[in-house]
Amino acid sequence: MIKLYLTGLMSLTLMLSGCASLENDKRSRLDLIKTRDKLICGVSGKIPGFSFLKSDGSYQGIDIEICKALAAAFLGSPNKVQYRPLTAPERFTAIKTGEIDVLSRNTTFNLSRDSIGGNGLTFAPVVFYDGQGLMVKSNSKITRIEQLNDANICVGSGTTTEQNLNDAFEEKKINYKPIKYQDLNQVVAGYLQGRCKAMTSDRSQLAAARTGFKNPNRHIILNDVLSKEPLAPASIGGDQKLADAVRWVIYSLITAEELDINKANIDKKIKLATEDKSKTSLRRLLGIDPGLGQKIGLSDDFFVNIIKSTGNYGDIYNKHLGKDSNLPIPRGLNNLYSKDGLHIAPPMK
Amino acid sequence: MKKRNLYVLELIIGIIIISIAGILINNLIINLIRTNMGLSYSWLMQPAGFAISEYLIPFKPSDNYSFALIVGWINSLRVIVFGLILSTFLGLFAGISMTSKNLILSNIAKLYIGLIRQVPLLIQLMFWYFVVFLGLSEKPHDFLWSLGNISNKGFQLLGIKLSVEYCALLIGLSVYSGASIAEVIRGGIKSVSQGQWEAFRSLGLTETIGLRRVIIPQALPAIVPGITSQYLNLAKNSTLAIAIGYADIYAISDTTITQTGRAIEGFSILLISFLLLNLVISKAMERVNTAVNHYKK
Amino acid sequence: MKKLETISRYIKRNFASSKLDLTINTFLLFIIWSFLVKIIYWIRFNAEWDIVTKNFPLYLFGSYPKAELWRPTLWISVIITLIIVTLSCPRKNNYTKLLPIIWILIVPLGIFLLAGGIGITPVASTDWGGITLTLCLTLSSGLLSLPLGILLAIGRQSNLFAIRKFCKLYIEFMRAMPLIAVLFFGQLLIPIFLPMGLEINRVMRAVLAFSLFTASYIAEDIRGGLQAIPNTQNEAAAALGLDSIQTFQLIIMPQAIKISLPALTNQAIGLLQNTSLMSILGLVEIFGISRSLLANPNFIGKYLEGYVWLACIYWLICTLMALLSKNLESKLNTDNI
């Protein structure tokens, strides 16, 4: 009897699985977003400056602004976003299973994640150039990474941070003991309470975390940079329509800063371009002359919508990470190429 | 119902179960093809590339994933085994205290159980780790005439070193399971008839000896099944280690899954290992149970 | 004078019946005293409760849209009213019979109020949070797992080979799994088993995982209840001319549930506590909220306050649940009217 059942079960299961047909859904995710009239954006929700929960229940940070810019471009309003807080381990599965449309969760852009044989994502342009660093207490007199031999180091698990730490220390033949936590606030707690001599994370996050300390000046971030961490939003691989749209929304933010268009002067610029027919490229960019938006599956006024809701890249940076924020991180690499930084947008033509 | 009808019904239900399983597997295969994943276990032999903070057998990041998982297993077992011992003692002590005539003692035991059982284990673990253990001073504090010392890095006694993560997990789990075990033990002791107490008292035995020689042996058959399920709970709850940074099997599986992207494969290994662990504990306790019941006769 | 003597005799009998007792008690009293002093000192001078006071709405509702806050508020007030009514309601009353039905209706009402839809603005489940989400998870998983557990318990005793084996396998498999692994499965792997395009939202996936897990425990509790019922009940029912289904439905099952009620209460309390695990997997129920808050620069380091506050909330809810079940037990108790 048991055997009969088992064989029956096996054969039927096999038969049914044999019917596994591959109906390739050719519809782009972008159309789905538009029909749904909501963009689902995966964020962290726990990283000051990038995305964190405020007391009034809303999220704030540069990652959030990217979501808003995308929603403004896709749907015409920055408020048509649903934020989905994700832990580091679940973020890629969430995008693969279609639970979120776009991942904007300070994720490092690298080969394995961007490739079809790896995590199968498609990355948008980098929104923040970061590098992994180490923070120590200033009274420990540590200034170089070599002085951390045999030290405990607090690190978040399941991230590239953990691998970079290992690569960097292995290369320099320094022994260390990783104390791994699930999220950054636990890493901070472990470090502050003296479990570890140093904590490691992206330098922006270290700076952000430090502003919350009681005595920020008692902690220093070492000059050694363990790795380069270009942080970028990502969408599912193999969906060019969505990937194009996301890519050019990010470039729009940078282009706006290059052209010095911001929230305050956009209306003036529109008026100027409407009156002056000779400003063809500006007219096209602002959607007065049609064409650009349609090519990436968006409305022609997408650029205007973005700038009106979030401002340009520089504005976003200053508000959340730069001089107007409570964790002023110098722009450095994150400045425009014309100001010795790395941000450059290809021509929007 | 006639026997033939029964067979028909059985066949129908069997087919329903099979088709549900089939649909699920069908979807799985479609999705695996769609995302270009397929099923593969070859990653088990690739180098892990992450370090583990504590291990009994030496582990380097260049060792492979399967070795990392084994290290995780050993770490889990280390917590589970000592957690079983510690929680049993704690439960025994609290359970007996509850039946004690000493009002202060019995009320403290009741307070302990009432408090511990009404607060989630996760919060308790976080409390033990972040507040109690990391709240210790950074300078090692000697005790027992310098035979051991304790700081917020770890605990050391006679050359045995334990990390604070391990200590917090062990204590948190034991205190939590101890409360449940105490309830089981109290129930067991209560199940022994009052006459037995009077009998040993009239024989002039002290309370301690009476408990140990007369009451507990008779309570054991009622206690063992309850304790078995608490032991199994403790083993399963040890996976909450991930919340306080202890490298147990679940935490290492989690890291492995993130790094390799092999969710189904990693998860299946985790499942099989837990089925095995469960089997080992229940078989061992079954033996204890037969021994206890044999003793009763 | 005589009163003093009785007091001293009472103390002597209960606290100092032997020298050993006396030493133990002095020691214990000393420990209790020093703990109390420390706790009171901490509460009075060191504790800073701004992590609680400034974020009260967050703890209650998470990031639920401001304009729609009346919905979770209404739901929670209905639950509180119901608790009061249940606790104060007399035992023999026509309305008492309605209570279980109202308790069951609370769940769809809550989901309707939270999710919106017909007539009210829809709110995505990602915006649910705080105690509201904790309660929603607990109540809906509880409601779903109870019938599932009963079915499994019946199935495990079935005469049909396939059903019996399947139920046994399922129950034993689930009981061997750590909950966190089941929840992990629910959050990350369920989507892989679903056809493309079909999407169950995260809260529902969590509810599903919790129900599948809890059902296996409930099944074992109910089975314990079923086994406790003597066979004479079966015979008596047969003598009354009831068929086997009627017997089961009218005679056996009600008694079995009544017997396993204390165990079921423990499962319910366990379920509530276990919802805190969802914070590891990224849902912002009440524990998730406080973990997020602890990352906020304004509240970094307020661990003790945060955890004590949470422990109090959980303790309160669990105690209420235990009270409710005791109350229910006494209402169902027909042995001595």
Short mmCIF file of C-alpha atoms in Angstrom, two decimals, chain C residues 84-230:
data_model
loop_
_atom_site.label_atom_id
_atom_site.label_comp_id
_atom_site.label_asym_id
_atom_site.label_seq_id
_atom_site.Cartn_x
_atom_site.Cartn_y
_atom_site.Cartn_z
CA ILE C 84 -14.16 44.28 29.30
CA VAL C 85 -17.55 42.89 28.28
CA THR C 86 -16.22 39.33 28.27
CA LEU C 87 -14.63 39.70 31.69
CA SER C 88 -17.61 41.36 33.32
CA CYS C 89 -20.36 39.42 31.60
CA PRO C 90 -22.33 37.08 33.90
CA ARG C 91 -22.01 33.38 33.29
CA LYS C 92 -25.52 32.44 32.36
CA ASN C 93 -26.84 34.91 29.93
CA ASN C 94 -28.28 34.76 26.46
CA TYR C 95 -25.72 37.22 25.20
CA THR C 96 -22.85 35.13 26.50
CA LYS C 97 -23.43 32.70 23.66
CA LEU C 98 -22.88 35.49 21.18
CA LEU C 99 -19.46 36.37 22.55
CA PRO C 100 -17.42 33.72 20.70
CA ILE C 101 -19.06 34.74 17.42
CA ILE C 102 -18.23 38.39 18.04
CA TRP C 103 -14.65 37.42 18.90
CA ILE C 104 -14.37 35.60 15.58
CA LEU C 105 -15.88 38.54 13.71
CA ILE C 106 -13.25 40.85 15.21
CA VAL C 107 -10.64 39.49 12.82
CA PRO C 108 -12.34 40.19 9.48
CA LEU C 109 -13.47 43.51 10.90
CA GLY C 110 -9.87 44.40 11.76
CA ILE C 111 -8.52 43.36 8.39
CA PHE C 112 -11.26 45.29 6.65
CA LEU C 113 -10.61 48.39 8.74
CA LEU C 114 -6.85 48.21 8.28
CA ALA C 115 -6.75 47.29 4.62
CA GLY C 116 -9.70 49.35 3.52
CA GLY C 117 -11.38 48.66 0.22
CA ILE C 118 -15.13 48.95 -0.02
CA GLY C 119 -15.95 52.54 0.80
CA ILE C 120 -12.75 53.48 2.60
CA THR C 121 -9.33 54.29 1.16
CA PRO C 122 -7.12 51.22 0.77
CA VAL C 123 -3.97 51.19 2.90
CA ALA C 124 -1.14 48.89 1.88
CA SER C 125 -0.10 46.27 4.40
CA THR C 126 3.46 47.66 4.39
CA ASP C 127 2.14 50.67 6.26
CA TRP C 128 0.71 48.59 9.08
CA GLY C 129 2.78 48.47 12.21
CA GLY C 130 3.09 48.66 15.94
CA ILE C 131 0.68 47.02 18.33
CA THR C 132 -1.97 47.07 15.63
CA LEU C 133 0.12 44.76 13.49
CA THR C 134 1.05 42.57 16.45
CA LEU C 135 -2.63 42.12 17.28
CA CYS C 136 -3.58 41.61 13.66
CA LEU C 137 -0.93 38.90 13.24
CA THR C 138 -1.89 37.17 16.47
CA LEU C 139 -5.63 37.23 16.00
CA SER C 140 -5.70 36.24 12.35
CA SER C 141 -3.13 33.48 12.78
CA GLY C 142 -5.02 32.22 15.80
CA LEU C 143 -8.31 32.19 13.97
CA LEU C 144 -6.81 30.38 11.01
CA SER C 145 -4.78 27.86 12.95
CA LEU C 146 -7.55 26.66 15.26
CA PRO C 147 -9.73 24.97 12.60
CA LEU C 148 -6.59 23.81 10.82
CA GLY C 149 -5.31 22.27 14.04
CA ILE C 150 -8.64 20.58 14.77
CA LEU C 151 -8.73 19.13 11.25
CA LEU C 152 -5.19 17.84 11.67
CA ALA C 153 -6.04 16.29 15.02
CA ILE C 154 -9.07 14.54 13.54
CA GLY C 155 -7.07 13.52 10.50
CA ARG C 156 -4.39 12.01 12.65
CA GLN C 157 -6.96 9.65 14.19
CA SER C 158 -8.67 8.92 10.90
CA ASN C 159 -9.21 5.39 9.62
CA LEU C 160 -8.03 6.46 6.22
CA PHE C 161 -4.42 5.53 5.69
CA ALA C 162 -3.48 8.45 3.41
CA ILE C 163 -4.98 11.11 5.66
CA ARG C 164 -3.59 9.62 8.84
CA LYS C 165 -0.07 9.36 7.43
CA PHE C 166 -0.20 12.79 5.89
CA CYS C 167 -1.40 14.48 9.08
CA LYS C 168 1.13 12.64 11.21
CA LEU C 169 3.95 13.52 8.86
CA TYR C 170 2.89 17.14 8.71
CA ILE C 171 2.54 17.52 12.48
CA GLU C 172 5.84 15.89 13.25
CA PHE C 173 7.68 17.78 10.56
CA MET C 174 6.36 21.16 11.68
CA ARG C 175 7.05 20.45 15.32
CA ALA C 176 10.65 19.68 14.50
CA MET C 177 11.22 23.01 12.78
CA PRO C 178 12.38 26.17 14.51
CA LEU C 179 9.76 28.89 14.06
CA ILE C 180 12.26 31.33 12.61
CA ALA C 181 12.96 28.87 9.79
CA VAL C 182 9.24 28.53 9.05
CA LEU C 183 8.86 32.30 9.01
CA PHE C 184 11.91 32.62 6.80
CA PHE C 185 10.24 30.17 4.46
CA GLY C 186 7.05 32.22 4.59
CA GLN C 187 8.74 35.49 3.80
CA LEU C 188 11.33 34.45 1.27
CA LEU C 189 10.41 31.11 -0.21
CA ILE C 190 6.60 31.07 -0.51
CA PRO C 191 6.81 33.42 -3.51
CA ILE C 192 8.98 30.87 -5.32
CA PHE C 193 6.20 28.30 -4.98
CA LEU C 194 3.53 30.62 -6.36
CA PRO C 195 2.76 31.13 -10.02
CA MET C 196 4.13 34.27 -11.61
CA GLY C 197 1.90 37.25 -11.03
CA LEU C 198 0.13 35.87 -7.99
CA GLU C 199 1.35 37.75 -4.98
CA ILE C 200 0.43 37.35 -1.35
CA ASN C 201 1.44 40.36 0.70
CA ARG C 202 3.98 40.07 3.46
CA VAL C 203 1.59 40.30 6.36
CA MET C 204 -0.58 37.56 4.91
CA ARG C 205 2.49 35.42 4.25
CA ALA C 206 3.48 35.85 7.88
CA VAL C 207 -0.05 34.92 8.97
CA LEU C 208 0.10 31.86 6.74
CA ALA C 209 3.46 30.78 8.16
CA PHE C 210 2.31 31.34 11.75
CA SER C 211 -0.91 29.42 11.15
CA LEU C 212 0.80 26.46 9.51
CA PHE C 213 3.25 26.34 12.41
CA THR C 214 0.79 26.83 15.26
CA ALA C 215 -1.75 24.41 13.77
CA SER C 216 0.63 21.50 14.34
CA TYR C 217 0.92 22.38 18.03
CA ILE C 218 -2.80 22.91 18.40
CA ALA C 219 -3.40 19.55 16.74
CA GLU C 220 -1.33 17.82 19.41
CA ASP C 221 -3.16 19.66 22.20
CA ILE C 222 -6.55 18.72 20.79
CA ARG C 223 -5.39 15.14 20.35
CA GLY C 224 -4.50 15.11 24.03
CA GLY C 225 -8.05 16.28 24.74
CA LEU C 226 -9.54 13.65 22.47
CA GLN C 227 -7.58 10.89 24.16
CA ALA C 228 -8.74 12.02 27.57
CA ILE C 229 -12.36 11.34 26.72
CA PRO C 230 -13.39 7.88 27.88
#
